[in-house]
Structures are given as structure tokens and as C-alpha cells.
Amino acid sequence: MELKSTEKREWTNAGYEGAERAILRLTREGGRTSIVRLKKGARGPRHKHNAGEDALVLSGKVSIGGFVMSAGDYLYTEAGEEHDLIALEDSVIYASTARAPTILE
């Protein structure tokens, strides 16, 4: 077992403006489970999934692939599907995938 406590969480740049992530777990295939904090207006690039992805909005409001999601909303993305991410307000999301996605832009 591996515990990632809140007080020891390390936040790093998520790779795009207005977003940072705390990685909870990495997979051998390059995937990750993380919590992502987004400032209103942050935009994650369009990407294609190489494995399924679970996404859960913990707070705020985001658009993922055109679906507007609020706190408590869950979205599953199948391998092969594409989407982007836009923070419609300051938000926090949980995301988990077994393989790294392919960035399309």
C-alpha cells in the first residue's frame, strides 16, 4: 500500500497555463492518477486516449470534450477517444488513466 496524504502532496506544472497537478500514482505504461487544479480559463490541449480515463470533478465547473461538468460529475473516456479540457471556473478534478495520452495540438 502507498498513502499520499494531503499535507505531503507535491504540486507541479501540469504542462499548460493555469494548471498544476499532484501525481498520486504512475503506471509502468506511462499513465497516471492525479489531482489537477485549474484556474478559470485554463485549457488542456486536445489529446487522444491510449487507454480509458476516469475523470471526476471535485470542485468548480469544467468542459471536457464538450460535456459541461460540475462538482460530483464523472466522465469515462474510452481508449481511442479524443477531447480537450476547459476550466469554466476555478476547478479541481481527479483523473486516472493506465497509459499516457497522445497530445494532438
Short mmCIF file of C-alpha atoms in Angstrom, two decimals:
data_model
loop_
_atom_site.label_atom_id
_atom_site.label_comp_id
_atom_site.label_asym_id
_atom_site.label_seq_id
_atom_site.Cartn_x
_atom_site.Cartn_y
_atom_site.Cartn_z
CA MET A 1 0.00 0.00 0.00
CA GLU A 2 1.05 3.57 -0.60
CA LEU A 3 -0.52 6.56 1.12
CA LYS A 4 -0.40 10.05 -0.43
CA SER A 5 -1.52 12.36 2.37
CA THR A 6 -2.88 15.83 1.65
CA GLU A 7 -0.21 17.63 3.66
CA LYS A 8 2.62 15.92 1.71
CA ARG A 9 1.06 16.49 -1.71
CA GLU A 10 3.51 18.00 -4.24
CA TRP A 11 2.04 20.31 -6.88
CA THR A 12 3.85 20.70 -10.22
CA ASN A 13 3.08 22.42 -13.50
CA ALA A 14 0.58 20.35 -15.49
CA GLY A 15 2.14 21.39 -18.80
CA TYR A 16 -0.29 24.15 -19.74
CA GLU A 17 -1.11 27.64 -18.48
CA GLY A 18 -3.23 27.87 -15.34
CA ALA A 19 -2.98 24.21 -14.33
CA GLU A 20 -1.00 22.25 -11.78
CA ARG A 21 -1.17 18.62 -10.75
CA ALA A 22 -0.34 16.40 -7.83
CA ILE A 23 0.54 12.93 -9.06
CA LEU A 24 -0.88 10.20 -6.89
CA ARG A 25 0.36 7.20 -8.88
CA LEU A 26 2.33 6.46 -12.06
CA THR A 27 1.96 3.29 -14.15
CA ARG A 28 4.66 1.34 -15.98
CA GLU A 29 2.89 2.21 -19.25
CA GLY A 30 3.25 5.96 -18.67
CA GLY A 31 -0.21 6.54 -17.26
CA ARG A 32 -1.00 8.42 -14.08
CA THR A 33 -3.57 9.09 -11.43
CA SER A 34 -3.59 12.72 -10.36
CA ILE A 35 -5.48 15.64 -8.95
CA VAL A 36 -5.43 18.70 -11.21
CA ARG A 37 -6.08 22.27 -10.04
CA LEU A 38 -7.26 24.62 -12.78
CA LYS A 39 -7.64 28.38 -12.87
CA LYS A 40 -10.69 29.70 -14.71
CA GLY A 41 -9.88 29.80 -18.43
CA ALA A 42 -7.15 27.14 -18.31
CA ARG A 43 -7.26 24.95 -21.40
CA GLY A 44 -5.77 21.47 -21.62
CA PRO A 45 -4.74 20.55 -25.18
CA ARG A 46 -6.77 18.20 -27.34
CA HIS A 47 -5.47 14.68 -26.87
CA LYS A 48 -6.25 11.09 -27.83
CA HIS A 49 -6.50 8.42 -25.15
CA ASN A 50 -4.39 5.27 -25.42
CA ALA A 51 -6.31 3.72 -22.50
CA GLY A 52 -9.56 4.52 -20.77
CA GLU A 53 -9.66 7.54 -18.46
CA ASP A 54 -11.74 8.21 -15.36
CA ALA A 55 -12.42 11.88 -14.56
CA LEU A 56 -14.29 13.20 -11.53
CA VAL A 57 -14.89 16.88 -10.85
CA LEU A 58 -14.11 17.59 -7.20
CA SER A 59 -14.95 21.31 -7.31
CA GLY A 60 -15.76 24.01 -9.85
CA LYS A 61 -17.01 23.60 -13.41
CA VAL A 62 -15.17 22.30 -16.49
CA SER A 63 -15.88 21.32 -20.07
CA ILE A 64 -14.36 18.02 -21.17
CA GLY A 65 -14.98 17.13 -24.80
CA GLY A 66 -17.98 19.44 -24.85
CA PHE A 67 -19.59 17.95 -21.72
CA VAL A 68 -20.08 20.63 -19.06
CA MET A 69 -19.34 19.07 -15.68
CA SER A 70 -19.75 20.33 -12.11
CA ALA A 71 -18.65 19.02 -8.71
CA GLY A 72 -19.57 15.34 -8.38
CA ASP A 73 -19.89 14.70 -12.14
CA TYR A 74 -17.97 11.70 -13.54
CA LEU A 75 -16.85 11.03 -17.12
CA TYR A 76 -15.30 7.89 -18.60
CA THR A 77 -13.35 8.28 -21.85
CA GLU A 78 -12.72 5.12 -23.90
CA ALA A 79 -9.33 4.35 -25.44
CA GLY A 80 -9.18 5.98 -28.89
CA GLU A 81 -11.46 8.88 -27.98
CA GLU A 82 -10.25 12.49 -28.11
CA HIS A 83 -11.10 15.58 -26.08
CA ASP A 84 -9.82 18.83 -24.65
CA LEU A 85 -10.37 20.40 -21.23
CA ILE A 86 -11.52 23.93 -20.41
CA ALA A 87 -11.92 25.29 -16.88
CA LEU A 88 -15.13 27.33 -16.84
CA GLU A 89 -14.32 28.42 -13.27
CA ASP A 90 -11.56 27.64 -10.79
CA SER A 91 -11.77 23.85 -10.51
CA VAL A 92 -10.20 20.69 -9.15
CA ILE A 93 -10.51 17.34 -10.93
CA TYR A 94 -9.36 13.77 -10.33
CA ALA A 95 -8.12 11.93 -13.43
CA SER A 96 -6.75 8.42 -13.87
CA THR A 97 -5.53 6.53 -16.94
CA ALA A 98 -3.27 3.49 -17.39
CA ARG A 99 -1.38 4.88 -20.41
CA ALA A 100 -0.23 8.35 -21.37
CA PRO A 101 -2.43 10.10 -23.96
CA THR A 102 -1.14 11.40 -27.29
CA ILE A 103 -1.21 15.23 -27.48
CA LEU A 104 -2.79 16.32 -30.78
CA GLU A 105 -2.04 20.06 -30.77
#
